PDB file of C-alpha atoms and ligand atoms in Angstrom:
ATOM      1  CA  MET A 248     -49.848 -13.573  -3.548  1.00  0.00           C
ATOM      2  CA  ASN A 249     -46.769 -14.553  -1.379  1.00  0.00           C
ATOM      3  CA  PHE A 250     -45.673 -18.091  -1.463  1.00  0.00           C
ATOM      4  CA  ILE A 251     -42.824 -20.600  -0.961  1.00  0.00           C
ATOM      5  CA  ASP A 252     -42.297 -23.205  -3.375  1.00  0.00           C
ATOM      6  CA  SER A 253     -41.316 -26.151  -1.057  1.00  0.00           C
ATOM      7  CA  HIS A 254     -39.840 -28.341  -3.760  1.00  0.00           C
ATOM      8  CA  VAL A 255     -38.372 -27.630  -7.108  1.00  0.00           C
ATOM      9  CA  HIS A 256     -35.732 -29.203  -9.235  1.00  0.00           C
ATOM     10  CA  LEU A 257     -34.230 -26.108 -10.115  1.00  0.00           C
ATOM     11  CA  ALA A 258     -30.680 -27.589 -10.821  1.00  0.00           C
ATOM     12  CA  ASP A 259     -32.333 -29.862 -13.558  1.00  0.00           C
ATOM     13  CA  PRO A 260     -31.101 -29.349 -16.745  1.00  0.00           C
ATOM     14  CA  ALA A 261     -34.348 -28.503 -18.182  1.00  0.00           C
ATOM     15  CA  PHE A 262     -33.521 -25.071 -16.615  1.00  0.00           C
ATOM     16  CA  ASP A 263     -29.847 -24.563 -18.037  1.00  0.00           C
ATOM     17  CA  ASP A 264     -31.297 -22.133 -20.390  1.00  0.00           C
ATOM     18  CA  ASP A 265     -33.079 -19.736 -18.462  1.00  0.00           C
ATOM     19  CA  ARG A 266     -32.362 -20.427 -14.950  1.00  0.00           C
ATOM     20  CA  ALA A 267     -31.790 -17.202 -13.980  1.00  0.00           C
ATOM     21  CA  ASP A 268     -35.046 -16.136 -15.535  1.00  0.00           C
ATOM     22  CA  THR A 269     -36.984 -18.869 -13.930  1.00  0.00           C
ATOM     23  CA  VAL A 270     -35.814 -17.224 -10.616  1.00  0.00           C
ATOM     24  CA  GLU A 271     -36.648 -13.873 -11.631  1.00  0.00           C
ATOM     25  CA  ARG A 272     -40.222 -15.123 -12.687  1.00  0.00           C
ATOM     26  CA  ALA A 273     -40.772 -16.923  -9.313  1.00  0.00           C
ATOM     27  CA  ARG A 274     -40.062 -13.642  -7.755  1.00  0.00           C
ATOM     28  CA  SER A 275     -42.643 -11.812 -10.056  1.00  0.00           C
ATOM     29  CA  ALA A 276     -45.031 -14.004  -9.345  1.00  0.00           C
ATOM     30  CA  GLY A 277     -44.775 -13.376  -5.459  1.00  0.00           C
ATOM     31  CA  ALA A 278     -42.256 -16.477  -4.497  1.00  0.00           C
ATOM     32  CA  LEU A 279     -40.753 -15.628  -1.409  1.00  0.00           C
ATOM     33  CA  ALA A 280     -38.246 -18.617  -1.372  1.00  0.00           C
ATOM     34  CA  LEU A 281     -37.723 -21.611  -3.392  1.00  0.00           C
ATOM     35  CA  LEU A 282     -36.168 -25.069  -1.937  1.00  0.00           C
ATOM     36  CA  CYS A 283     -33.883 -26.383  -4.687  1.00  0.00           C
ATOM     37  CA  ILE A 284     -33.959 -29.966  -4.266  1.00  0.00           C
ATOM     38  CA  GLY A 285     -30.631 -31.967  -4.556  1.00  0.00           C
ATOM     39  CA  GLU A 286     -31.800 -35.698  -5.522  1.00  0.00           C
ATOM     40  CA  SER A 287     -28.409 -36.556  -6.095  1.00  0.00           C
ATOM     41  CA  LEU A 288     -25.098 -35.400  -4.704  1.00  0.00           C
ATOM     42  CA  ASP A 289     -24.572 -33.787  -8.011  1.00  0.00           C
ATOM     43  CA  ALA A 290     -27.705 -31.949  -8.003  1.00  0.00           C
ATOM     44  CA  ALA A 291     -27.127 -31.009  -4.464  1.00  0.00           C
ATOM     45  CA  ARG A 292     -24.045 -29.274  -5.325  1.00  0.00           C
ATOM     46  CA  ARG A 293     -25.602 -27.294  -8.092  1.00  0.00           C
ATOM     47  CA  ALA A 294     -28.445 -26.473  -6.020  1.00  0.00           C
ATOM     48  CA  GLY A 295     -25.875 -25.596  -3.305  1.00  0.00           C
ATOM     49  CA  ASP A 296     -24.576 -23.239  -5.912  1.00  0.00           C
ATOM     50  CA  LEU A 297     -27.738 -21.653  -6.848  1.00  0.00           C
ATOM     51  CA  ALA A 298     -28.463 -20.952  -3.071  1.00  0.00           C
ATOM     52  CA  ALA A 299     -25.032 -19.297  -3.117  1.00  0.00           C
ATOM     53  CA  ARG A 300     -26.024 -17.394  -5.928  1.00  0.00           C
ATOM     54  CA  HIS A 301     -29.495 -16.152  -4.514  1.00  0.00           C
ATOM     55  CA  PRO A 302     -29.127 -15.899  -0.484  1.00  0.00           C
ATOM     56  CA  GLY A 303     -32.156 -15.953   1.280  1.00  0.00           C
ATOM     57  CA  PHE A 304     -34.245 -16.653  -1.590  1.00  0.00           C
ATOM     58  CA  CYS A 305     -32.823 -19.994  -3.176  1.00  0.00           C
ATOM     59  CA  PHE A 306     -32.195 -22.948  -0.201  1.00  0.00           C
ATOM     60  CA  HIS A 307     -30.990 -26.229  -0.931  1.00  0.00           C
ATOM     61  CA  THR A 308     -31.521 -29.877   0.051  1.00  0.00           C
ATOM     62  CA  ALA A 309     -28.976 -32.940  -0.254  1.00  0.00           C
ATOM     63  CA  GLY A 310     -29.873 -36.541  -0.510  1.00  0.00           C
ATOM     64  CA  VAL A 311     -30.246 -39.694  -3.040  1.00  0.00           C
ATOM     65  CA  HIS A 312     -33.683 -40.198  -4.560  1.00  0.00           C
ATOM     66  CA  PRO A 313     -35.021 -44.114  -4.281  1.00  0.00           C
ATOM     67  CA  HIS A 314     -34.559 -44.301  -8.103  1.00  0.00           C
ATOM     68  CA  ASP A 315     -30.670 -44.234  -7.441  1.00  0.00           C
ATOM     69  CA  ALA A 316     -30.534 -46.178  -4.156  1.00  0.00           C
ATOM     70  CA  ALA A 317     -28.907 -49.161  -6.130  1.00  0.00           C
ATOM     71  CA  ASP A 318     -26.066 -47.179  -6.376  1.00  0.00           C
ATOM     72  CA  PHE A 319     -26.193 -45.930  -2.851  1.00  0.00           C
ATOM     73  CA  ASP A 320     -22.871 -46.043  -1.203  1.00  0.00           C
ATOM     74  CA  ALA A 321     -23.240 -45.119   2.331  1.00  0.00           C
ATOM     75  CA  SER A 322     -19.759 -44.060   3.467  1.00  0.00           C
ATOM     76  CA  ARG A 323     -19.405 -41.970   0.163  1.00  0.00           C
ATOM     77  CA  ASP A 324     -22.930 -40.775  -0.090  1.00  0.00           C
ATOM     78  CA  LEU A 325     -23.764 -39.812   3.620  1.00  0.00           C
ATOM     79  CA  ALA A 326     -20.085 -37.956   3.447  1.00  0.00           C
ATOM     80  CA  GLY A 327     -21.058 -36.102   0.568  1.00  0.00           C
ATOM     81  CA  ILE A 328     -24.791 -35.230   2.226  1.00  0.00           C
ATOM     82  CA  ARG A 329     -22.883 -34.101   5.577  1.00  0.00           C
ATOM     83  CA  ALA A 330     -20.841 -32.066   3.610  1.00  0.00           C
ATOM     84  CA  GLU A 331     -23.828 -30.134   1.818  1.00  0.00           C
ATOM     85  CA  LEU A 332     -25.464 -29.695   5.398  1.00  0.00           C
ATOM     86  CA  ALA A 333     -22.179 -28.055   6.317  1.00  0.00           C
ATOM     87  CA  ARG A 334     -22.451 -25.259   3.659  1.00  0.00           C
ATOM     88  CA  GLY A 335     -25.945 -24.675   4.314  1.00  0.00           C
ATOM     89  CA  ALA A 336     -28.344 -27.222   3.070  1.00  0.00           C
ATOM     90  CA  VAL A 337     -31.549 -27.013   5.252  1.00  0.00           C
ATOM     91  CA  ALA A 338     -32.926 -30.669   4.724  1.00  0.00           C
ATOM     92  CA  VAL A 339     -31.968 -34.089   3.936  1.00  0.00           C
ATOM     93  CA  GLY A 340     -33.592 -35.378   0.680  1.00  0.00           C
ATOM     94  CA  GLU A 341     -35.363 -36.140  -1.399  1.00  0.00           C
ATOM     95  CA  CYS A 342     -34.910 -39.530  -0.522  1.00  0.00           C
ATOM     96  CA  GLY A 343     -37.790 -42.359   0.267  1.00  0.00           C
ATOM     97  CA  LEU A 344     -39.171 -45.382  -1.576  1.00  0.00           C
ATOM     98  CA  ASP A 345     -40.873 -45.653  -5.030  1.00  0.00           C
ATOM     99  CA  TYR A 346     -41.973 -49.320  -5.691  1.00  0.00           C
ATOM    100  CA  HIS A 347     -44.145 -47.767  -8.565  1.00  0.00           C
ATOM    101  CA  TYR A 348     -40.966 -47.482 -11.114  1.00  0.00           C
ATOM    102  CA  ASP A 349     -38.661 -50.016  -8.857  1.00  0.00           C
ATOM    103  CA  HIS A 350     -35.867 -48.537 -10.532  1.00  0.00           C
ATOM    104  CA  SER A 351     -33.797 -49.921  -7.801  1.00  0.00           C
ATOM    105  CA  PRO A 352     -34.232 -52.931  -5.919  1.00  0.00           C
ATOM    106  CA  ARG A 353     -36.597 -52.444  -2.683  1.00  0.00           C
ATOM    107  CA  GLU A 354     -34.232 -53.540  -0.420  1.00  0.00           C
ATOM    108  CA  ARG A 355     -31.410 -51.349  -1.657  1.00  0.00           C
ATOM    109  CA  GLN A 356     -34.173 -48.603  -1.443  1.00  0.00           C
ATOM    110  CA  ARG A 357     -34.977 -49.262   2.238  1.00  0.00           C
ATOM    111  CA  ASP A 358     -31.374 -49.219   2.855  1.00  0.00           C
ATOM    112  CA  ALA A 359     -30.469 -45.948   1.347  1.00  0.00           C
ATOM    113  CA  PHE A 360     -33.895 -44.310   3.054  1.00  0.00           C
ATOM    114  CA  ALA A 361     -33.077 -45.953   6.518  1.00  0.00           C
ATOM    115  CA  ALA A 362     -29.584 -44.476   6.348  1.00  0.00           C
ATOM    116  CA  GLN A 363     -30.538 -40.841   5.138  1.00  0.00           C
ATOM    117  CA  LEU A 364     -33.200 -40.788   8.012  1.00  0.00           C
ATOM    118  CA  ALA A 365     -30.382 -41.989  10.541  1.00  0.00           C
ATOM    119  CA  LEU A 366     -28.127 -39.041   9.357  1.00  0.00           C
ATOM    120  CA  ALA A 367     -31.346 -36.578   9.738  1.00  0.00           C
ATOM    121  CA  ALA A 368     -31.652 -37.626  13.248  1.00  0.00           C
ATOM    122  CA  GLU A 369     -28.079 -37.438  14.034  1.00  0.00           C
ATOM    123  CA  GLN A 370     -27.861 -34.019  12.095  1.00  0.00           C
ATOM    124  CA  ALA A 371     -31.184 -32.947  13.766  1.00  0.00           C
ATOM    125  CA  ARG A 372     -32.368 -31.949  10.160  1.00  0.00           C
ATOM    126  CA  PRO A 373     -35.907 -32.274   8.377  1.00  0.00           C
ATOM    127  CA  VAL A 374     -36.188 -34.643   5.569  1.00  0.00           C
ATOM    128  CA  VAL A 375     -37.888 -34.577   2.200  1.00  0.00           C
ATOM    129  CA  VAL A 376     -39.424 -37.765   1.516  1.00  0.00           C
ATOM    130  CA  HIS A 377     -40.656 -39.338  -1.789  1.00  0.00           C
ATOM    131  CA  THR A 378     -42.964 -42.107  -1.657  1.00  0.00           C
ATOM    132  CA  ARG A 379     -45.211 -43.992  -4.600  1.00  0.00           C
ATOM    133  CA  GLU A 380     -46.907 -47.339  -4.241  1.00  0.00           C
ATOM    134  CA  ALA A 381     -44.879 -47.998  -1.163  1.00  0.00           C
ATOM    135  CA  GLU A 382     -47.237 -47.519   1.841  1.00  0.00           C
ATOM    136  CA  ASP A 383     -46.478 -50.052   4.500  1.00  0.00           C
ATOM    137  CA  ASP A 384     -42.932 -49.561   4.320  1.00  0.00           C
ATOM    138  CA  THR A 385     -42.780 -45.900   4.258  1.00  0.00           C
ATOM    139  CA  ARG A 386     -45.637 -45.670   7.177  1.00  0.00           C
ATOM    140  CA  ALA A 387     -43.393 -48.274   9.263  1.00  0.00           C
ATOM    141  CA  MET A 388     -39.900 -46.048   8.675  1.00  0.00           C
ATOM    142  CA  VAL A 389     -41.532 -42.485   8.848  1.00  0.00           C
ATOM    143  CA  SER A 390     -43.375 -43.279  12.047  1.00  0.00           C
ATOM    144  CA  ASP A 391     -39.895 -44.820  13.393  1.00  0.00           C
ATOM    145  CA  ALA A 392     -38.130 -41.697  12.249  1.00  0.00           C
ATOM    146  CA  GLY A 393     -40.735 -39.605  13.722  1.00  0.00           C
ATOM    147  CA  ARG A 394     -40.759 -41.097  17.073  1.00  0.00           C
ATOM    148  CA  ALA A 395     -36.923 -40.756  17.107  1.00  0.00           C
ATOM    149  CA  GLY A 396     -37.928 -37.151  16.597  1.00  0.00           C
ATOM    150  CA  VAL A 397     -37.291 -36.754  13.251  1.00  0.00           C
ATOM    151  CA  ARG A 398     -39.410 -34.264  11.106  1.00  0.00           C
ATOM    152  CA  GLY A 399     -39.818 -34.133   7.387  1.00  0.00           C
ATOM    153  CA  VAL A 400     -42.355 -33.804   4.732  1.00  0.00           C
ATOM    154  CA  LEU A 401     -44.015 -36.435   2.226  1.00  0.00           C
ATOM    155  CA  HIS A 402     -43.697 -34.479  -0.952  1.00  0.00           C
ATOM    156  CA  CYS A 403     -45.907 -34.487  -3.903  1.00  0.00           C
ATOM    157  CA  PHE A 404     -48.217 -36.578  -1.890  1.00  0.00           C
ATOM    158  CA  THR A 405     -50.843 -38.751  -3.498  1.00  0.00           C
ATOM    159  CA  GLY A 406     -50.969 -41.810  -1.365  1.00  0.00           C
ATOM    160  CA  SER A 407     -53.498 -43.192   1.270  1.00  0.00           C
ATOM    161  CA  HIS A 408     -55.508 -41.225   3.900  1.00  0.00           C
ATOM    162  CA  ALA A 409     -53.713 -43.726   6.397  1.00  0.00           C
ATOM    163  CA  LEU A 410     -50.187 -42.888   5.232  1.00  0.00           C
ATOM    164  CA  ALA A 411     -50.926 -39.195   5.733  1.00  0.00           C
ATOM    165  CA  ARG A 412     -52.547 -39.550   9.222  1.00  0.00           C
ATOM    166  CA  ALA A 413     -49.405 -41.969  10.049  1.00  0.00           C
ATOM    167  CA  ALA A 414     -47.152 -39.146   9.253  1.00  0.00           C
ATOM    168  CA  LEU A 415     -49.263 -36.262  10.708  1.00  0.00           C
ATOM    169  CA  ASP A 416     -49.458 -38.295  13.915  1.00  0.00           C
ATOM    170  CA  VAL A 417     -45.533 -38.018  14.313  1.00  0.00           C
ATOM    171  CA  GLY A 418     -45.777 -34.167  13.735  1.00  0.00           C
ATOM    172  CA  TRP A 419     -44.696 -34.363  10.066  1.00  0.00           C
ATOM    173  CA  PHE A 420     -45.749 -32.362   6.927  1.00  0.00           C
ATOM    174  CA  VAL A 421     -47.799 -33.046   3.707  1.00  0.00           C
ATOM    175  CA  SER A 422     -47.051 -31.203   0.524  1.00  0.00           C
ATOM    176  CA  PHE A 423     -49.303 -31.033  -2.425  1.00  0.00           C
ATOM    177  CA  SER A 424     -48.237 -30.251  -6.278  1.00  0.00           C
ATOM    178  CA  GLY A 425     -49.888 -29.383  -9.449  1.00  0.00           C
ATOM    179  CA  ILE A 426     -51.487 -32.834  -9.371  1.00  0.00           C
ATOM    180  CA  VAL A 427     -54.580 -31.569  -7.591  1.00  0.00           C
ATOM    181  CA  THR A 428     -55.177 -29.306 -10.431  1.00  0.00           C
ATOM    182  CA  PHE A 429     -55.435 -32.019 -12.895  1.00  0.00           C
ATOM    183  CA  ARG A 430     -58.809 -33.524 -14.183  1.00  0.00           C
ATOM    184  CA  LYS A 431     -58.380 -36.947 -12.967  1.00  0.00           C
ATOM    185  CA  TRP A 432     -57.550 -35.674  -9.605  1.00  0.00           C
ATOM    186  CA  GLY A 433     -60.082 -37.323  -7.329  1.00  0.00           C
ATOM    187  CA  ASP A 434     -59.171 -37.151  -3.397  1.00  0.00           C
ATOM    188  CA  ASP A 435     -60.078 -33.479  -2.172  1.00  0.00           C
ATOM    189  CA  GLU A 436     -60.614 -35.510   1.131  1.00  0.00           C
ATOM    190  CA  LEU A 437     -56.936 -36.043   1.099  1.00  0.00           C
ATOM    191  CA  VAL A 438     -56.319 -32.321   0.684  1.00  0.00           C
ATOM    192  CA  ARG A 439     -58.763 -31.268   3.546  1.00  0.00           C
ATOM    193  CA  LEU A 440     -57.263 -34.044   6.078  1.00  0.00           C
ATOM    194  CA  VAL A 441     -53.936 -32.002   6.333  1.00  0.00           C
ATOM    195  CA  PRO A 442     -54.253 -29.470   9.144  1.00  0.00           C
ATOM    196  CA  ASP A 443     -53.167 -25.861   8.395  1.00  0.00           C
ATOM    197  CA  ASP A 444     -50.013 -26.242  10.261  1.00  0.00           C
ATOM    198  CA  ARG A 445     -48.768 -29.225   8.613  1.00  0.00           C
ATOM    199  CA  LEU A 446     -49.614 -28.117   4.678  1.00  0.00           C
ATOM    200  CA  LEU A 447     -47.188 -27.492   2.157  1.00  0.00           C
ATOM    201  CA  VAL A 448     -47.172 -26.659  -1.510  1.00  0.00           C
ATOM    202  CA  GLU A 449     -44.845 -27.329  -4.107  1.00  0.00           C
ATOM    203  CA  SER A 450     -43.956 -27.201  -7.754  1.00  0.00           C
ATOM    204  CA  ASP A 451     -41.890 -30.178  -8.483  1.00  0.00           C
ATOM    205  CA  ALA A 452     -40.600 -28.557 -11.383  1.00  0.00           C
ATOM    206  CA  PRO A 453     -39.743 -29.289 -14.111  1.00  0.00           C
ATOM    207  CA  TYR A 454     -42.370 -32.209 -13.584  1.00  0.00           C
ATOM    208  CA  LEU A 455     -46.174 -31.962 -13.351  1.00  0.00           C
ATOM    209  CA  ALA A 456     -46.904 -28.468 -14.493  1.00  0.00           C
ATOM    210  CA  PRO A 457     -50.502 -27.646 -13.285  1.00  0.00           C
ATOM    211  CA  VAL A 458     -53.390 -26.745 -15.277  1.00  0.00           C
ATOM    212  CA  PRO A 459     -53.181 -24.821 -17.711  1.00  0.00           C
ATOM    213  CA  HIS A 460     -49.768 -25.632 -18.100  1.00  0.00           C
ATOM    214  CA  ARG A 461     -49.960 -29.527 -17.903  1.00  0.00           C
ATOM    215  CA  GLY A 462     -47.581 -31.128 -20.241  1.00  0.00           C
ATOM    216  CA  ARG A 463     -45.316 -28.583 -20.593  1.00  0.00           C
ATOM    217  CA  ARG A 464     -42.175 -27.492 -18.462  1.00  0.00           C
ATOM    218  CA  ASN A 465     -43.134 -26.538 -15.227  1.00  0.00           C
ATOM    219  CA  GLU A 466     -41.533 -23.789 -13.001  1.00  0.00           C
ATOM    220  CA  PRO A 467     -42.080 -22.144  -9.807  1.00  0.00           C
ATOM    221  CA  SER A 468     -44.128 -18.947 -10.836  1.00  0.00           C
ATOM    222  CA  TYR A 469     -47.025 -21.767 -11.267  1.00  0.00           C
ATOM    223  CA  VAL A 470     -47.362 -22.598  -7.851  1.00  0.00           C
ATOM    224  CA  PRO A 471     -50.211 -20.075  -7.354  1.00  0.00           C
ATOM    225  CA  LEU A 472     -52.448 -22.212  -9.588  1.00  0.00           C
ATOM    226  CA  THR A 473     -51.953 -25.035  -7.289  1.00  0.00           C
ATOM    227  CA  ILE A 474     -52.400 -22.827  -4.305  1.00  0.00           C
ATOM    228  CA  GLU A 475     -55.852 -21.710  -5.740  1.00  0.00           C
ATOM    229  CA  ARG A 476     -56.932 -25.095  -6.054  1.00  0.00           C
ATOM    230  CA  VAL A 477     -55.855 -26.271  -2.782  1.00  0.00           C
ATOM    231  CA  ALA A 478     -57.466 -23.119  -1.136  1.00  0.00           C
ATOM    232  CA  ALA A 479     -60.875 -23.834  -3.164  1.00  0.00           C
ATOM    233  CA  ILE A 480     -60.995 -27.664  -2.089  1.00  0.00           C
ATOM    234  CA  ARG A 481     -60.300 -26.510   1.762  1.00  0.00           C
ATOM    235  CA  HIS A 482     -62.911 -23.294   1.422  1.00  0.00           C
ATOM    236  CA  ALA A 483     -60.076 -21.047   2.255  1.00  0.00           C
ATOM    237  CA  SER A 484     -58.608 -17.795   0.669  1.00  0.00           C
ATOM    238  CA  PRO A 485     -55.839 -18.586  -1.666  1.00  0.00           C
ATOM    239  CA  ASP A 486     -53.807 -15.619   0.002  1.00  0.00           C
ATOM    240  CA  ALA A 487     -54.379 -16.612   3.368  1.00  0.00           C
ATOM    241  CA  LEU A 488     -53.392 -20.522   2.361  1.00  0.00           C
ATOM    242  CA  ALA A 489     -50.148 -19.002   0.687  1.00  0.00           C
ATOM    243  CA  GLY A 490     -49.348 -17.317   3.510  1.00  0.00           C
ATOM    244  CA  ILE A 491     -49.927 -20.524   5.825  1.00  0.00           C
ATOM    245  CA  THR A 492     -47.878 -22.617   3.902  1.00  0.00           C
ATOM    246  CA  ALA A 493     -45.143 -20.411   3.177  1.00  0.00           C
ATOM    247  CA  ALA A 494     -45.129 -20.068   7.307  1.00  0.00           C
ATOM    248  CA  ASN A 495     -44.713 -23.928   7.493  1.00  0.00           C
ATOM    249  CA  ALA A 496     -41.977 -24.031   5.090  1.00  0.00           C
ATOM    250  CA  ARG A 497     -40.183 -21.555   7.035  1.00  0.00           C
ATOM    251  CA  HIS A 498     -40.625 -23.482  10.161  1.00  0.00           C
ATOM    252  CA  LEU A 499     -39.858 -26.934   9.012  1.00  0.00           C
ATOM    253  CA  PHE A 500     -36.788 -26.130   6.993  1.00  0.00           C
ATOM    254  CA  GLY A 501     -35.566 -23.140   9.396  1.00  0.00           C
ATOM    255  CA  LEU A 502     -35.568 -20.694   6.717  1.00  0.00           C
ATOM    256  CA  ALA A 503     -34.254 -17.270   7.795  1.00  0.00           C
TER     257      ALA A 503
HETATM  258 ZN1   ZN B 248     -40.355 -36.850  -5.646  1.00  0.00          ZN
HETATM  259 ZN1   ZN B 249     -38.377 -34.256  -6.222  1.00  0.00          ZN
END
């Protein structure tokens, strides 16, 4: 099946030994494109190098993850993100709020997220958003950004129906990862409430390998396992769902 992996950390050191082979395995598995996430400026630069090495197949993003928001420096980091956008990054992020791990103080997370949403508005680019146990603040900030014309995706989404609906209401997308294949996954209704034209799929590799690879390093060639599960939940054909989500990724991120 032909698919697009809308979220992969291919610049992560987990792929240092076999990054080129991982890209080739993704192609062989039917991938049409990989969106390589820059969750830090360092990662964004490496993801940008990957995009340059695989034009038309690897694309990249640039942002500062909520885990690192404590070190966010608006003038330095926004300039860095702007520079990556200027050399072809297709989106801002991943950025957002993570009150589960609380690796950075929440107020600093909100400041860094707000600054990146404002940059996305200024640059007219979509945003890749990470949110975990930060429902109210995410809903408020995404709704405000959406009303200001910013579009984006709630990636690897496992939150509430209310948050998904709030994002969908302002034109956003929702992306599902291998978590939907886990035995403990228990919210098929969430997977069904996202309309066809707002649905994305992702690996989030090297994390969250779908069953039966759970617990091992994840990679984009496993995305079809997630697509099969999402399709089963939605009573859709896997090939059709792969095509729809690929078209959505091309549309949201403007992939050539
Ligand atoms: Zn994330
Ligand atoms: Zn990520």
